[in-house]
C-alpha positions as a LaTeX table, in Angstrom:
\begin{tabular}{lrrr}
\hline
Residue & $x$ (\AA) & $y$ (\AA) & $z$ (\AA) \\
\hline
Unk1 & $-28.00$ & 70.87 & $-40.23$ \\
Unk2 & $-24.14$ & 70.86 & $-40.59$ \\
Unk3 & $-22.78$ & 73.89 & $-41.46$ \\
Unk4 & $-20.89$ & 74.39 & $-44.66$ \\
Unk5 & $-19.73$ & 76.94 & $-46.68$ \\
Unk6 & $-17.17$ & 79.85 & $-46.95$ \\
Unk7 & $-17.30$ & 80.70 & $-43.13$ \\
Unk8 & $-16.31$ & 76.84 & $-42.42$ \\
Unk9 & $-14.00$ & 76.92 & $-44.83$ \\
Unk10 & $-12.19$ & 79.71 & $-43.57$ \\
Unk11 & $-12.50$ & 78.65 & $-39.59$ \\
Unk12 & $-11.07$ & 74.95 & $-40.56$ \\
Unk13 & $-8.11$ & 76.79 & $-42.77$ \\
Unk14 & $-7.50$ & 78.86 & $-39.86$ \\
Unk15 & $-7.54$ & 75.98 & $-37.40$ \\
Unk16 & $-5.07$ & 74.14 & $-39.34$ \\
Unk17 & $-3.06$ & 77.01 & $-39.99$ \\
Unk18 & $-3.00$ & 77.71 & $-35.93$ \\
Unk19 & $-2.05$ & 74.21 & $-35.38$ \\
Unk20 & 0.89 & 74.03 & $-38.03$ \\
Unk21 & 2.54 & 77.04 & $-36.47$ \\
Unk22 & 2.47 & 75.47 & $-33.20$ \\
Unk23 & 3.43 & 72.27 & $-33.94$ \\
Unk24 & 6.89 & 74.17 & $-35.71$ \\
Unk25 & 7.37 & 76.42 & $-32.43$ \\
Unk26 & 7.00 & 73.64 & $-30.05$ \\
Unk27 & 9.29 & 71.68 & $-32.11$ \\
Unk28 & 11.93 & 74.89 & $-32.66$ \\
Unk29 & 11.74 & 75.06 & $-28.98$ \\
Unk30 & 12.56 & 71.23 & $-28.06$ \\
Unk31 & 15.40 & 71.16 & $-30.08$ \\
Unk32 & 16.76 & 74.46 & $-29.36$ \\
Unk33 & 16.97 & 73.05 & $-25.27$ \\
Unk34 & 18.51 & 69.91 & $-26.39$ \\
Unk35 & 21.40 & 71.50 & $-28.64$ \\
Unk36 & 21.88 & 73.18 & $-25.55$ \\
Unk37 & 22.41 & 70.33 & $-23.11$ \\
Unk38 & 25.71 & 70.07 & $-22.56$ \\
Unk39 & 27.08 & 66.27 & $-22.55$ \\
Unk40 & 28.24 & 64.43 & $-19.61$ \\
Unk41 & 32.08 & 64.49 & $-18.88$ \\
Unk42 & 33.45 & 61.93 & $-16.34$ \\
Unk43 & 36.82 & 63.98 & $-16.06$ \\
Unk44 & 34.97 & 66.43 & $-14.12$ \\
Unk45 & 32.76 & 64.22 & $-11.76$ \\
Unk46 & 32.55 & 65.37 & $-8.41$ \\
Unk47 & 30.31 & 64.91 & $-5.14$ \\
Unk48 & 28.95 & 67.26 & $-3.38$ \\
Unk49 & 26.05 & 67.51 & $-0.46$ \\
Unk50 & 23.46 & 70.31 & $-0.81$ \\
Unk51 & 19.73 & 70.98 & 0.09 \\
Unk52 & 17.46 & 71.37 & $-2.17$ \\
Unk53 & 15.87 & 75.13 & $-2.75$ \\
Unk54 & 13.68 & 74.37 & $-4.93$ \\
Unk55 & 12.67 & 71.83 & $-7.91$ \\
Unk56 & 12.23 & 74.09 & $-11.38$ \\
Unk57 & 11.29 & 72.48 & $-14.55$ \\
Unk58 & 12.80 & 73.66 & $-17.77$ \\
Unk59 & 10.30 & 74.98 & $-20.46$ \\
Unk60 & 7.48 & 75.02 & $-17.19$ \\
Unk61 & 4.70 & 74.64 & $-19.67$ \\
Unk62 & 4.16 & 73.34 & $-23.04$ \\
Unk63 & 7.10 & 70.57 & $-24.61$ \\
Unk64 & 8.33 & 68.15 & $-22.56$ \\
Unk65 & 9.90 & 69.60 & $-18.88$ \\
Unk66 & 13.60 & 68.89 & $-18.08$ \\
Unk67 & 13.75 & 68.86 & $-14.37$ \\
Unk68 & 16.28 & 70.19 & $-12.89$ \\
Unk69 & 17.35 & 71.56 & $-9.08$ \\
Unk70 & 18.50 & 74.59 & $-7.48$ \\
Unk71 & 20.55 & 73.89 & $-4.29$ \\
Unk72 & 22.80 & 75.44 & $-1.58$ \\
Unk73 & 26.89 & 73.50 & $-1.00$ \\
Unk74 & 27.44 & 76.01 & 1.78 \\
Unk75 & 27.28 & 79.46 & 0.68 \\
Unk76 & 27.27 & 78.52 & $-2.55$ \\
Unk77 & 24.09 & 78.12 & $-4.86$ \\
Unk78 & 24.41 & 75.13 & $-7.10$ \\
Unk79 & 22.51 & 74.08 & $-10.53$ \\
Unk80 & 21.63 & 70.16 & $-10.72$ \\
Unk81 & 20.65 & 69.02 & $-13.89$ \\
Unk82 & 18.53 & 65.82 & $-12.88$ \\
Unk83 & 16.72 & 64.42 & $-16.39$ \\
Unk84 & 13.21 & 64.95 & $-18.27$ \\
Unk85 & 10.21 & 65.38 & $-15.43$ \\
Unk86 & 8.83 & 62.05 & $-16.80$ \\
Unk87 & 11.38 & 59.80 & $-15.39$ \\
Unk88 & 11.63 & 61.26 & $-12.47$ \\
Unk89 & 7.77 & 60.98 & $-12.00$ \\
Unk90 & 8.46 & 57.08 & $-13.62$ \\
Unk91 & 10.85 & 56.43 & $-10.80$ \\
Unk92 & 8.26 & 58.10 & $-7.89$ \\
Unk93 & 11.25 & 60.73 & $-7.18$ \\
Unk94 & 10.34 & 63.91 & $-5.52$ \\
Unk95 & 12.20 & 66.42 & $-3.92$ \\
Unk96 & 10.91 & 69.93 & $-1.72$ \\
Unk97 & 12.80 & 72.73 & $-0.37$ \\
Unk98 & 15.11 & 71.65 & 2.43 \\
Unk99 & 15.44 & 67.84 & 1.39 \\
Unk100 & 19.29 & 66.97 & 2.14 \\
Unk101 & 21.11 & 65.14 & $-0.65$ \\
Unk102 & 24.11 & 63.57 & $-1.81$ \\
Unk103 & 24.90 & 64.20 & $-5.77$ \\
Unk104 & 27.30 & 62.66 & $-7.80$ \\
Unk105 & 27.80 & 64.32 & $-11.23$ \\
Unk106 & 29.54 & 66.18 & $-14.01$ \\
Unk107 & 30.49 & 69.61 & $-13.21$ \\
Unk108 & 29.93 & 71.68 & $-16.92$ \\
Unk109 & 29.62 & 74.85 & $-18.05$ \\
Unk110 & 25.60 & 75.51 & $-20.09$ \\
Unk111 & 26.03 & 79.43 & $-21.45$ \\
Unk112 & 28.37 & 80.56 & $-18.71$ \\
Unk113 & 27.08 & 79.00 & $-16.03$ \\
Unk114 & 28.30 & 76.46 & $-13.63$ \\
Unk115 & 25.67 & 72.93 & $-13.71$ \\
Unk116 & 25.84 & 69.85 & $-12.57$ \\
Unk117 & 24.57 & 67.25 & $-15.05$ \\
Unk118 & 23.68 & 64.20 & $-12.24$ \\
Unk119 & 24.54 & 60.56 & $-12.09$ \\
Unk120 & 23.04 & 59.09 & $-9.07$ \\
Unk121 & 21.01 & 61.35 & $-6.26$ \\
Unk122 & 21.06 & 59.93 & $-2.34$ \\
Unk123 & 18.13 & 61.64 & $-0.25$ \\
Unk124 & 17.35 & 60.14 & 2.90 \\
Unk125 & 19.29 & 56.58 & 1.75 \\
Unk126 & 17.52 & 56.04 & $-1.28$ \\
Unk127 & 19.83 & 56.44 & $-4.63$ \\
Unk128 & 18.47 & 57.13 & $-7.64$ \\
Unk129 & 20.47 & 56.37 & $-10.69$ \\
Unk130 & 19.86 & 58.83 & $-13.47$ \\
Unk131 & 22.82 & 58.36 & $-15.74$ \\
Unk132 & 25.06 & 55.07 & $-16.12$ \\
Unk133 & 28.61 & 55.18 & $-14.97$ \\
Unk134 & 29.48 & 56.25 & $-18.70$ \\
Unk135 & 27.28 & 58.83 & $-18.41$ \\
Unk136 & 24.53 & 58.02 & $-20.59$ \\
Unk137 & 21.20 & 58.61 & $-19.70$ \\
Unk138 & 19.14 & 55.97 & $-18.10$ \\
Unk139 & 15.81 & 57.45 & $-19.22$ \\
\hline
\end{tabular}
């Protein structure tokens, strides 16, 4: 016996209701992050070697992740904007704390703060190319 009625009625509105609303936040939330991104500027590439505090992904659950690294350049902390978690899983890229590496990128400014939106990324002789020389995204 299936059931039917006013109580199924109401559970399958409110299951579609549920599921609307999420669908529009998750959305909201995407393209909120990539208004945000700030574009690629070659006028401000620069190199820099760092190692690698930690890998963070940008929203950490839910949407699609935007990977992205937090380094030390000396005594300086350092933001590296690398691209979506599902190239860098595509291209078999990882990185841990205290990995050494090599970035070329665009230094930019993302609400204040000083990022690095990379290019290429050496780590232990391997590059991997993220953006084109233009700056475009490979992904």
């Amino acid at each position: 016996m299936t059931p039917c009625g006013p109580i199924q009625n109401n559970l399958s509105k409110f299951v579609l209701q549920f599921a609307l609303k999420f669908a529009a936040i998750a959305f909201l939330a995407t393209s909120t992050f990539a208004q945000n991104t700030p574009k690629y500027d070659a006028a401000t590439e620069t190199k820099l070697k760092a190692s690698v505090e930690e890998l963070k992904l940008v929203p950490p659950t839910g949407g699609k992740p935007v990977a992205y690294l937090l380094t030390k350049s000396g005594p300086d902390a350092v933001q590296i904007f690398l691209c979506p978690k599902s190239f860098l899983d595509a291209m078999g890229a990882e990185f841990k704390a205290g990995d050494e590496i090599q970035v070329t990128g665009s230094k930019v400014k993302q609400d204040g703060a000083d990022l690095i939106l990379a290019r290429e990324v050496v780590k232990a002789g391997d590059t991997l190319t993220l953006r084109f020389k233009d700056g475009k995204p490979a992904w």
